[in-house]
PDB file of C-alpha atoms in Angstrom:
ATOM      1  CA  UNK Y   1      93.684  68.491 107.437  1.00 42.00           C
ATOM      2  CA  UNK Y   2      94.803  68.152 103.752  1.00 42.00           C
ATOM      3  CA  UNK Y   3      92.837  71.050 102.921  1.00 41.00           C
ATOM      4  CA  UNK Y   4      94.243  73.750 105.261  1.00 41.00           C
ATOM      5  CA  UNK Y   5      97.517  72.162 104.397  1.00 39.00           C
ATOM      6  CA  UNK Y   6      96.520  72.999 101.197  1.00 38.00           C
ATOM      7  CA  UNK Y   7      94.614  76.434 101.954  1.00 39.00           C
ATOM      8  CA  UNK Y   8      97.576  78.036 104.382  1.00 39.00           C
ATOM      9  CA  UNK Y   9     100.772  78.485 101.375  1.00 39.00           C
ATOM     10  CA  UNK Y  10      97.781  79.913  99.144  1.00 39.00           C
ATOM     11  CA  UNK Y  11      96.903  82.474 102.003  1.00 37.00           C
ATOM     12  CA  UNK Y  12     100.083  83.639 102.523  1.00 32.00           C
ATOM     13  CA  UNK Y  13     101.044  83.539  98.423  1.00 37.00           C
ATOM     14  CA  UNK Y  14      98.218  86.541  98.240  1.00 34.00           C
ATOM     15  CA  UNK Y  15      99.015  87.887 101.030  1.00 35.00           C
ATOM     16  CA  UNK Y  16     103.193  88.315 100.537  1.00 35.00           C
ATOM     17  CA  UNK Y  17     102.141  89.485  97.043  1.00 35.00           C
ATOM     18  CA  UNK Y  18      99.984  92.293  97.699  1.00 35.00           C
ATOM     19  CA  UNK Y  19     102.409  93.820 100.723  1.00 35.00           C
ATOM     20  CA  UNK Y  20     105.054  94.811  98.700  1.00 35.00           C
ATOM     21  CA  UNK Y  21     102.972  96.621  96.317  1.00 34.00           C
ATOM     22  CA  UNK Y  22     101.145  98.744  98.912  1.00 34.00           C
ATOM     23  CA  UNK Y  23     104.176  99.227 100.931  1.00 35.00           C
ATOM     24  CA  UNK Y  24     106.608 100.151  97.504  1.00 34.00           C
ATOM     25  CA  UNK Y  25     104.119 102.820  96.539  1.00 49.00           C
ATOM     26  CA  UNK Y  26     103.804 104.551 100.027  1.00 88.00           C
ATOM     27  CA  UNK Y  27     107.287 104.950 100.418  1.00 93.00           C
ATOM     28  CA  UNK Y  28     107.993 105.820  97.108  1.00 94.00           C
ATOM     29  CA  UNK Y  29     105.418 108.937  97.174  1.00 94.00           C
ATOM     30  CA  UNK Y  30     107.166 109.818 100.741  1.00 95.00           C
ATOM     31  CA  UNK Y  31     110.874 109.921  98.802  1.00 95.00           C
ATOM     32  CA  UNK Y  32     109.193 111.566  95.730  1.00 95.00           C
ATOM     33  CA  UNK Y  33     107.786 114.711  97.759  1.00 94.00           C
ATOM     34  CA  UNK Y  34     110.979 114.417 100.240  1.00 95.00           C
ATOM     35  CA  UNK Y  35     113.349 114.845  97.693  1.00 95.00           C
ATOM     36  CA  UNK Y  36     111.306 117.454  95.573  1.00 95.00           C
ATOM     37  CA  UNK Y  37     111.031 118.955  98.749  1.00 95.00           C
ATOM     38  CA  UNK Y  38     114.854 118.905  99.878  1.00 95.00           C
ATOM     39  CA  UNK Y  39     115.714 120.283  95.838  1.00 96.00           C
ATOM     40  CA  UNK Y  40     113.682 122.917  96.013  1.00 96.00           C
ATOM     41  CA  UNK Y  41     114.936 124.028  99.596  1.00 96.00           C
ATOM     42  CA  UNK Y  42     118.811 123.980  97.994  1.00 96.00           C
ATOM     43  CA  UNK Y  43     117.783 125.565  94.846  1.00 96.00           C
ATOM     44  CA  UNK Y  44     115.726 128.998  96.142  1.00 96.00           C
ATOM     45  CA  UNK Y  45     118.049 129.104  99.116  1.00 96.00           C
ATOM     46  CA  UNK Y  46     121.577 129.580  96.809  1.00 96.00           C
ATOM     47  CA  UNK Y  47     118.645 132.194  94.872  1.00 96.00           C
ATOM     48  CA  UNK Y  48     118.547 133.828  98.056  1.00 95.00           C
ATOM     49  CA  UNK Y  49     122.569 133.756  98.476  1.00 93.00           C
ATOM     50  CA  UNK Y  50     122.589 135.555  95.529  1.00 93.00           C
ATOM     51  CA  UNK Y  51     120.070 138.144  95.994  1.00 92.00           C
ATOM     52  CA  UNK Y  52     118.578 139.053  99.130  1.00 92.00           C
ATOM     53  CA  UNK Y  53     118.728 141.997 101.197  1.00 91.00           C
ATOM     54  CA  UNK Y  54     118.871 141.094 104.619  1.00 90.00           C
ATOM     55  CA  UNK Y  55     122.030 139.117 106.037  1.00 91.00           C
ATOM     56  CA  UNK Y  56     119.328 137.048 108.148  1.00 90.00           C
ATOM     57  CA  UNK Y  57     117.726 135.882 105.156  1.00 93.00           C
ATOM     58  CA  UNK Y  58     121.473 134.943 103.920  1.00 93.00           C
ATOM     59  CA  UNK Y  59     122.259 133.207 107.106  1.00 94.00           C
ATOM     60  CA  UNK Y  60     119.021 131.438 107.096  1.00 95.00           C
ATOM     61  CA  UNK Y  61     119.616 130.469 103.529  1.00 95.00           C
ATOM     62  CA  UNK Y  62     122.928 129.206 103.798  1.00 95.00           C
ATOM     63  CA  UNK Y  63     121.886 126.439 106.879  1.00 95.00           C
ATOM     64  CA  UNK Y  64     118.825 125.629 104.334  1.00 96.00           C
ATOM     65  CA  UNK Y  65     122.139 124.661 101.586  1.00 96.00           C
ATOM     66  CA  UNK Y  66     124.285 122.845 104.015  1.00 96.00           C
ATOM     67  CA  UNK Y  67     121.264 120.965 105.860  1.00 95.00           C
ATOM     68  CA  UNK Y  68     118.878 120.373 103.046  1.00 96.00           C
ATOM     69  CA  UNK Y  69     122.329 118.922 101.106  1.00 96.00           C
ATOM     70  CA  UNK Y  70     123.075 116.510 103.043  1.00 96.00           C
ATOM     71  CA  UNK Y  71     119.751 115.139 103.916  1.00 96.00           C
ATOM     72  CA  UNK Y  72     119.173 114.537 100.315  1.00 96.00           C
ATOM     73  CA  UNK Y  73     122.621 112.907 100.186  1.00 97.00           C
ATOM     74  CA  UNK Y  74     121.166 110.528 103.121  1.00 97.00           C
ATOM     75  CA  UNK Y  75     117.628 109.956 101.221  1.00 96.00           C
ATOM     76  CA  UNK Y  76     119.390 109.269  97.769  1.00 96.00           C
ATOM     77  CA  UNK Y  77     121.569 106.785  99.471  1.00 96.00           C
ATOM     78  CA  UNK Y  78     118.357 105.152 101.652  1.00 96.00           C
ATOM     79  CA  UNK Y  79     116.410 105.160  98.127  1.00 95.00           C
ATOM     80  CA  UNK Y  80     118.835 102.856  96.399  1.00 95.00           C
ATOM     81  CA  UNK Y  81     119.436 100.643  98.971  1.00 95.00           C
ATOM     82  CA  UNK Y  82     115.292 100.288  99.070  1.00 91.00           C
ATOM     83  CA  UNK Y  83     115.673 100.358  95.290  1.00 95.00           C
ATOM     84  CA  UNK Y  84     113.506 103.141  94.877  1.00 94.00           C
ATOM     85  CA  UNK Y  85     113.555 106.072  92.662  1.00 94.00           C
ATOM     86  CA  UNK Y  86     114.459 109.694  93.673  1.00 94.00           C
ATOM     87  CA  UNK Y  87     113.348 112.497  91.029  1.00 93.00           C
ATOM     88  CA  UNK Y  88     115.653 114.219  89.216  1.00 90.00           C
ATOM     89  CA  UNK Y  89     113.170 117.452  89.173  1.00 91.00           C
ATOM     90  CA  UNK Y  90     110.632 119.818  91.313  1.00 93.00           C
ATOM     91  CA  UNK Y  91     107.311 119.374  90.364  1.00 91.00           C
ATOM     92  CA  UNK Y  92     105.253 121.463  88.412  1.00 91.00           C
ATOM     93  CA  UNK Y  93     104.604 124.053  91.553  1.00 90.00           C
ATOM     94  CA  UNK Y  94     108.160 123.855  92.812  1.00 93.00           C
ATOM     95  CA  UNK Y  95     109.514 124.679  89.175  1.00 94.00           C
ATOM     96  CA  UNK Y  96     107.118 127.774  89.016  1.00 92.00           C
ATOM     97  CA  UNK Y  97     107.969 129.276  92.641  1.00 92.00           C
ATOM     98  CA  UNK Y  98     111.529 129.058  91.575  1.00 94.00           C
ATOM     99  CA  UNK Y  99     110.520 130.977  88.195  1.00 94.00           C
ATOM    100  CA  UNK Y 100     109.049 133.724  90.246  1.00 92.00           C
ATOM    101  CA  UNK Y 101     112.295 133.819  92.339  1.00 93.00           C
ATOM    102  CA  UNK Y 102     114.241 134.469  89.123  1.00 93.00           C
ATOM    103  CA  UNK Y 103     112.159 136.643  87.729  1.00 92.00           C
ATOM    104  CA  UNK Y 104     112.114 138.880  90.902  1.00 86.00           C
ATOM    105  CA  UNK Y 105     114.131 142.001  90.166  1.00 78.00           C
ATOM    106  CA  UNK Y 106     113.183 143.936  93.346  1.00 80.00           C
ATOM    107  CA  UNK Y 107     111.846 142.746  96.829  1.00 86.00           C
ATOM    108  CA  UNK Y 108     113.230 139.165  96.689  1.00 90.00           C
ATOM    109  CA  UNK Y 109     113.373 138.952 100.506  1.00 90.00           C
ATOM    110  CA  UNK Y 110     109.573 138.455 101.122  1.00 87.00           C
ATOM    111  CA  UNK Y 111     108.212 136.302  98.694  1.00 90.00           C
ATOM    112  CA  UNK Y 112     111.389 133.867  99.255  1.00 93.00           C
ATOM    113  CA  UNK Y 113     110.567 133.991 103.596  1.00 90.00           C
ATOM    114  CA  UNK Y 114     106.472 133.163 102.578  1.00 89.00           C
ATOM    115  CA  UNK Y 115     107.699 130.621  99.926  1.00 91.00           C
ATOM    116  CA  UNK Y 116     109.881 128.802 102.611  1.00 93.00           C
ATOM    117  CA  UNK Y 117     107.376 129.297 105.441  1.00 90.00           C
ATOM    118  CA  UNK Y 118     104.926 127.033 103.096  1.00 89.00           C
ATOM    119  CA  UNK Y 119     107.791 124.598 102.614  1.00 92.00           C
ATOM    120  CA  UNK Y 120     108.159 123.925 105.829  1.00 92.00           C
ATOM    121  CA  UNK Y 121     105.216 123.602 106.631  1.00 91.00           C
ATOM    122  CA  UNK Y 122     104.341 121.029 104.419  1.00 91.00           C
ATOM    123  CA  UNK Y 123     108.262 119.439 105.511  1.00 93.00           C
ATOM    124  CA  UNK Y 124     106.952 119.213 108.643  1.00 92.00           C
ATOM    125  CA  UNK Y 125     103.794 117.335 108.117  1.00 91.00           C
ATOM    126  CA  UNK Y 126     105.147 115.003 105.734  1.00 94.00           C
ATOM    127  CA  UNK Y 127     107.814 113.710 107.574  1.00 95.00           C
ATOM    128  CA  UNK Y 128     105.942 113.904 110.684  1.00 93.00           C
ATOM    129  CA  UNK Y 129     103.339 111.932 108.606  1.00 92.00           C
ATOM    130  CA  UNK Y 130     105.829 108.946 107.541  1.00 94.00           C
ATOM    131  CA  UNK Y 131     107.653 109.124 110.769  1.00 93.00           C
ATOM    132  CA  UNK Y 132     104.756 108.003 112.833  1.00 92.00           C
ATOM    133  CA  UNK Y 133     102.964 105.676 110.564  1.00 92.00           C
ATOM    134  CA  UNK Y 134     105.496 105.091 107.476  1.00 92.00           C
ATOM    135  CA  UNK Y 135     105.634 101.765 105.948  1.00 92.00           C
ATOM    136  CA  UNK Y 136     109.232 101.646 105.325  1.00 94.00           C
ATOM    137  CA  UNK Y 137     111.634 101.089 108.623  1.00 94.00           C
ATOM    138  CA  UNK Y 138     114.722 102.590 106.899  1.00 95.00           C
ATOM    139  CA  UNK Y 139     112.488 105.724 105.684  1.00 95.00           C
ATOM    140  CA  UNK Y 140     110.798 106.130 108.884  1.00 94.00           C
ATOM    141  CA  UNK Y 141     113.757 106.402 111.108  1.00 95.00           C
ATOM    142  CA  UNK Y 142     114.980 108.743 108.358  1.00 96.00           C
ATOM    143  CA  UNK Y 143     111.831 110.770 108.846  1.00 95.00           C
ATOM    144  CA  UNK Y 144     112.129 110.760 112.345  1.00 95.00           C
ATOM    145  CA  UNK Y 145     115.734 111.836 112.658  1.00 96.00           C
ATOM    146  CA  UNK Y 146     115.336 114.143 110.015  1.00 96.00           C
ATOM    147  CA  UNK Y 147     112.123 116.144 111.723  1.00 95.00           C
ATOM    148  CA  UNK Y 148     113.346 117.140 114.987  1.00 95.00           C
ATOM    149  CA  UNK Y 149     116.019 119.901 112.233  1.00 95.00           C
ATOM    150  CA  UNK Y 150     112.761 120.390 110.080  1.00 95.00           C
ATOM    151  CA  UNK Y 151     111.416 122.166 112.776  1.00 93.00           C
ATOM    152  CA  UNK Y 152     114.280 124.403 114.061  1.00 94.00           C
ATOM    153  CA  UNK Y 153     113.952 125.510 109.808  1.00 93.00           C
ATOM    154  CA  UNK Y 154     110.738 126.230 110.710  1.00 91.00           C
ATOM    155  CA  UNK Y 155     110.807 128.309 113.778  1.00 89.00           C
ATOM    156  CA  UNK Y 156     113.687 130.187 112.200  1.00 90.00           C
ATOM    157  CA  UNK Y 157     112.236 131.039 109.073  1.00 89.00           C
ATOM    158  CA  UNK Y 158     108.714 132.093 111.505  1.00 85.00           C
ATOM    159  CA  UNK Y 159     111.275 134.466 113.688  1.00 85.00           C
ATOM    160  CA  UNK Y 160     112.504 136.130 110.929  1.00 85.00           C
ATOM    161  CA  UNK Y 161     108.946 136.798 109.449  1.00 82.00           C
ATOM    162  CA  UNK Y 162     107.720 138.042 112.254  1.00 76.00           C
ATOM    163  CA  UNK Y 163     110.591 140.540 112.952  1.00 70.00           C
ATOM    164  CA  UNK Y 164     109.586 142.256 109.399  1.00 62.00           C
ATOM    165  CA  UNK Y 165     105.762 143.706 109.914  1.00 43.00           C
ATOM    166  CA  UNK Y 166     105.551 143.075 106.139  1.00 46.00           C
ATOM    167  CA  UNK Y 167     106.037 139.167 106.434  1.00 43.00           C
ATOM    168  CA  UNK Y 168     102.597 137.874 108.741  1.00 45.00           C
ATOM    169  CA  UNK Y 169     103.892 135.555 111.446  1.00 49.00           C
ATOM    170  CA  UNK Y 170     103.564 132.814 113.024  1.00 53.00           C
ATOM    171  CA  UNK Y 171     102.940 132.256 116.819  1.00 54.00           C
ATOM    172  CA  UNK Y 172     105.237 130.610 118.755  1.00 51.00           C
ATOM    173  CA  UNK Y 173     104.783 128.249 121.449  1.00 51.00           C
ATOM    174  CA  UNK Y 174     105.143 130.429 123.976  1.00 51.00           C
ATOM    175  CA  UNK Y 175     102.561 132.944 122.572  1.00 60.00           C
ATOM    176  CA  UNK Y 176      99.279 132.760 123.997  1.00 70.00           C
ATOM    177  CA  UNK Y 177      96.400 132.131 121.923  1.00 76.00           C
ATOM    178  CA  UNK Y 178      94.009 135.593 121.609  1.00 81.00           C
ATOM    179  CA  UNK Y 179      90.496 134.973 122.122  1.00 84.00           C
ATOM    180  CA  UNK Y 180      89.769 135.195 118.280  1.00 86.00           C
ATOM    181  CA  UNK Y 181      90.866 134.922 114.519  1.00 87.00           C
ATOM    182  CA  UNK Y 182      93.629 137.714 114.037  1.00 84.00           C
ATOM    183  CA  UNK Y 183      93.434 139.521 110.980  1.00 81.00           C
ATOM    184  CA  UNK Y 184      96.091 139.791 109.049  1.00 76.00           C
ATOM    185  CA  UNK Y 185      98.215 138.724 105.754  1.00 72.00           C
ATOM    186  CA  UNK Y 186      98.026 134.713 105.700  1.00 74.00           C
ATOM    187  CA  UNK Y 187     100.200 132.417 103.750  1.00 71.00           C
ATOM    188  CA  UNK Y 188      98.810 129.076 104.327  1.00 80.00           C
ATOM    189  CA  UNK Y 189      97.151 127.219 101.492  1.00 83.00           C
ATOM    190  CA  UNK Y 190      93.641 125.882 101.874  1.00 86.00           C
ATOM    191  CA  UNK Y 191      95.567 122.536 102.213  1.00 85.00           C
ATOM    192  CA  UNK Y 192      97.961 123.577 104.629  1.00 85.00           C
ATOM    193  CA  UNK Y 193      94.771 125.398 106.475  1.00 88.00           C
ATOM    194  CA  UNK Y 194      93.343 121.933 106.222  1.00 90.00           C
ATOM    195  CA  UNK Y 195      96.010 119.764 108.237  1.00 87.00           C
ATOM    196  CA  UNK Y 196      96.289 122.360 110.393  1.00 88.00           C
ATOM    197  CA  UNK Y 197      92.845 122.289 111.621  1.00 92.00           C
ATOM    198  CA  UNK Y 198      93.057 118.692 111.850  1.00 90.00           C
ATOM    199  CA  UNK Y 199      95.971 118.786 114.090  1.00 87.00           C
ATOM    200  CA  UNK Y 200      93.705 120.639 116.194  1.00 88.00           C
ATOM    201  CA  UNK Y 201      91.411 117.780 116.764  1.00 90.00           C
ATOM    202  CA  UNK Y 202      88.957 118.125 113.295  1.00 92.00           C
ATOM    203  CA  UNK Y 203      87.507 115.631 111.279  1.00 93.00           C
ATOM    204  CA  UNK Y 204      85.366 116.240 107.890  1.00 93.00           C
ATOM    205  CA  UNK Y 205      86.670 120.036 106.912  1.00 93.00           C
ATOM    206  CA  UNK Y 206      84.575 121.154 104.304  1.00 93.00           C
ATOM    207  CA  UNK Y 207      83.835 124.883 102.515  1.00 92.00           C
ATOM    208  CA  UNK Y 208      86.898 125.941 103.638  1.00 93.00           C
ATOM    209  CA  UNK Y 209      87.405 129.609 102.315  1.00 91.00           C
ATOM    210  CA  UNK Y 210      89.856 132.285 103.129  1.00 89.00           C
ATOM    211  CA  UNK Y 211      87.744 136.223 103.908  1.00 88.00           C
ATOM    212  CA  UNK Y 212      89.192 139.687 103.482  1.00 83.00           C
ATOM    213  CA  UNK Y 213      90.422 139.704 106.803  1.00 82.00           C
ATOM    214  CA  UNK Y 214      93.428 136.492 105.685  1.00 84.00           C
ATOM    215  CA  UNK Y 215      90.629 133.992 107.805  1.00 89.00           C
ATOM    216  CA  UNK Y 216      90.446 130.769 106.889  1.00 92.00           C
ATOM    217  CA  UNK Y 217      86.671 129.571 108.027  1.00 93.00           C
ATOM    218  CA  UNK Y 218      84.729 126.509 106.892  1.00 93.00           C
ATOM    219  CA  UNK Y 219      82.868 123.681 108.729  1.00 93.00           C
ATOM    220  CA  UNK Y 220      84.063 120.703 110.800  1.00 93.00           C
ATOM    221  CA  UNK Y 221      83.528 117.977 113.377  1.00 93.00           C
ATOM    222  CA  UNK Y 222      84.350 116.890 116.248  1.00 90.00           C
ATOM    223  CA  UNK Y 223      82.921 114.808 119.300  1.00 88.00           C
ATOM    224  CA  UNK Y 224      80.242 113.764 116.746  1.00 87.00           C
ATOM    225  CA  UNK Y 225      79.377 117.579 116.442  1.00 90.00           C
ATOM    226  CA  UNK Y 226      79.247 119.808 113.315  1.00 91.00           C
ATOM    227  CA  UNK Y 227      81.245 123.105 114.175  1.00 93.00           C
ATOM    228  CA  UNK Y 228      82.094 126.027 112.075  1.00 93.00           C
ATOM    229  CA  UNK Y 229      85.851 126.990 112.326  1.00 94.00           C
ATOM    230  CA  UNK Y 230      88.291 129.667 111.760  1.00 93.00           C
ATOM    231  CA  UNK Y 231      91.993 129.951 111.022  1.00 91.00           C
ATOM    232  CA  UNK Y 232      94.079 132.628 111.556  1.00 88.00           C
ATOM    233  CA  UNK Y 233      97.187 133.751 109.991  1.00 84.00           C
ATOM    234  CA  UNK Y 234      99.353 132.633 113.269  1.00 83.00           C
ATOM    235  CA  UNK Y 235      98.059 129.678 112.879  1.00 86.00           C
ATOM    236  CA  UNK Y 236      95.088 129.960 116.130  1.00 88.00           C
ATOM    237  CA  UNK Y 237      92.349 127.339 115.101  1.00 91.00           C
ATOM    238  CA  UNK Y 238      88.731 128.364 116.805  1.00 92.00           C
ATOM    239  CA  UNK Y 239      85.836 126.936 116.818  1.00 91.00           C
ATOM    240  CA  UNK Y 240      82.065 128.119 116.785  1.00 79.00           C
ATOM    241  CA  UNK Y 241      83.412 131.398 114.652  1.00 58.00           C
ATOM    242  CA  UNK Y 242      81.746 133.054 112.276  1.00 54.00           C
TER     243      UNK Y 242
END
C-alpha cells in the first residue's frame, strides 16, 4: 500500500510534465502557420488594391483585408493569453510570393488569384486540421469558428478563376465529377495534391508526379489495396488511372 502511495504522485509528476510540452509545441506550430498565413493574406491582398485589373479581384481583395485583419487581431489576442508567440514575419515562401507580386509590372491579376487559391487551400486544411483534433481548447474553437469564412474565401477566389479561361478552376460542389483526370493548367503543389488525395480516402501516397497534361498521378492505398491514382486540376481524385 505504501508503495503505490508512493508510485501514484511519481506517475502523475511525469506525466503533468511531459503534457505541456507536447501540447505547447502543437499549438504553437498551428499559431505560427495561422498567423504567417493571415499576414500574407493582408499583405498581397492591399498588393492587389493597388494593382489589379479586374474590380472582382479588388472586391475579393478588399474582404481578404477586412477578414484576414481581424482574425489575426483575434489569434494575437488568443496567443498571449496562451502565452504563446505569434511571428512578426512570412516565412521564407510567403516573403518570396510577395517579391514576385512586387516585381510584377504586367499581368498581376493571375498569378495573385493562383497564389491565393494555394493559400486557401492550405487555410483550409490547417484549420480544419486543428479544429478537429487541436490540442489547445481556446485555439480549436478559434479554428473552428474561423473555418466555416475560410471557405466562403475559398469558393470565391475558385469562382473568379474559373470565370477567366486563363486561371484553371476548381469544381464546385455542385459539379459532377467527369469520368477521368481533366487536363488542364493545375496549381496545386505536390503537397496540396497529397492531402487532397487523402481526403479522398488514401493512405501511403508515394511517387507522386505531376505529367504534361497538369495530372497529378502516383500510387496509394486503400482497403489494404495498392492503387495507382490521379489528380486533376479541379481537384477529381481517381483511382486505377494511368
Amino acid at each position: 500500500m505504501k508503495a503505490r502511495t508512493l508510485l501514484a504522485p511519481l506517475a502523475w509528476a511525469i506525466v503533468s510534465l511531459a503534457l505541456p510540452a507536447a501540447a505547447a509545441e502543437n499549438a504553437q506550430t498551428f499559431v505560427n502557420k495561422a498567423a504567417a498565413g493571415g499576414m500574407f493574406e493582408v499583405d498581397s491582398s492591399k498588393l492587389a488594391q493597388e494593382r489589379a485589373k479586374e474590380q472582382q479581384v479588388k472586391d475579393f481583395a478588399g474582404k481578404m483585408i477586412a477578414d484576414h485583419s481581424a482574425a489575426n487581431e483575434t489569434l494575437k489576442k488568443l496567443a498571449a493569453e496562451q502565452k504563446l508567440q505569434v511571428p512578426a514575419q512570412l516565412d521564407a515562401t510567403q516573403k518570396s510570393d510577395i517579391e514576385k507580386l512586387q516585381n510584377t509590372t504586367t499581368g498581376f491579376d493571375q498569378p495573385y488569384v493562383e497564389m491565393q487559391r494555394s493559400a486557401h487551400a492550405d487555410a483550409v486544411n490547417l484549420f480544419q486540421s486543428y479544429a478537429k483534433e487541436g490540442d489547445n481548447p481556446s485555439l480549436k474553437a478559434f479554428a473552428a469558428e474561423t473555418l466555416p469564412t475560410l471557405k466562403m474565401h475559398q469558393d470565391m477566389i475558385e469562382k473568379i478563376a474559373a470565370a477567366d479561361a486563363g486561371m484553371p478552376a476548381v469544381k464546385s460542389a455542385s459539379t459532377p465529377k467527369p469520368p477521368a483526370p481533366v487536363p488542364g493548367a493545375n496549381s496545386f503543389t505536390e503537397s496540396q495534391a497529397k492531402n487532397r488525395i487523402q481526403d479522398a480516402g488514401y493512405t501511403d501516397i508515394s511517387s507522386l508526379a505531376k505529367d504534361g497534361q497538369g495530372i497529378w498521378r502516383g500510387q496509394a492505398k486503400k482497403d489494404g489495396k495498392s492503387i495507382s491514382v490521379a489528380l486533376d486540376y479541379q481537384g477529381n481524385v481517381f483511382a486505377g488511372q494511368q
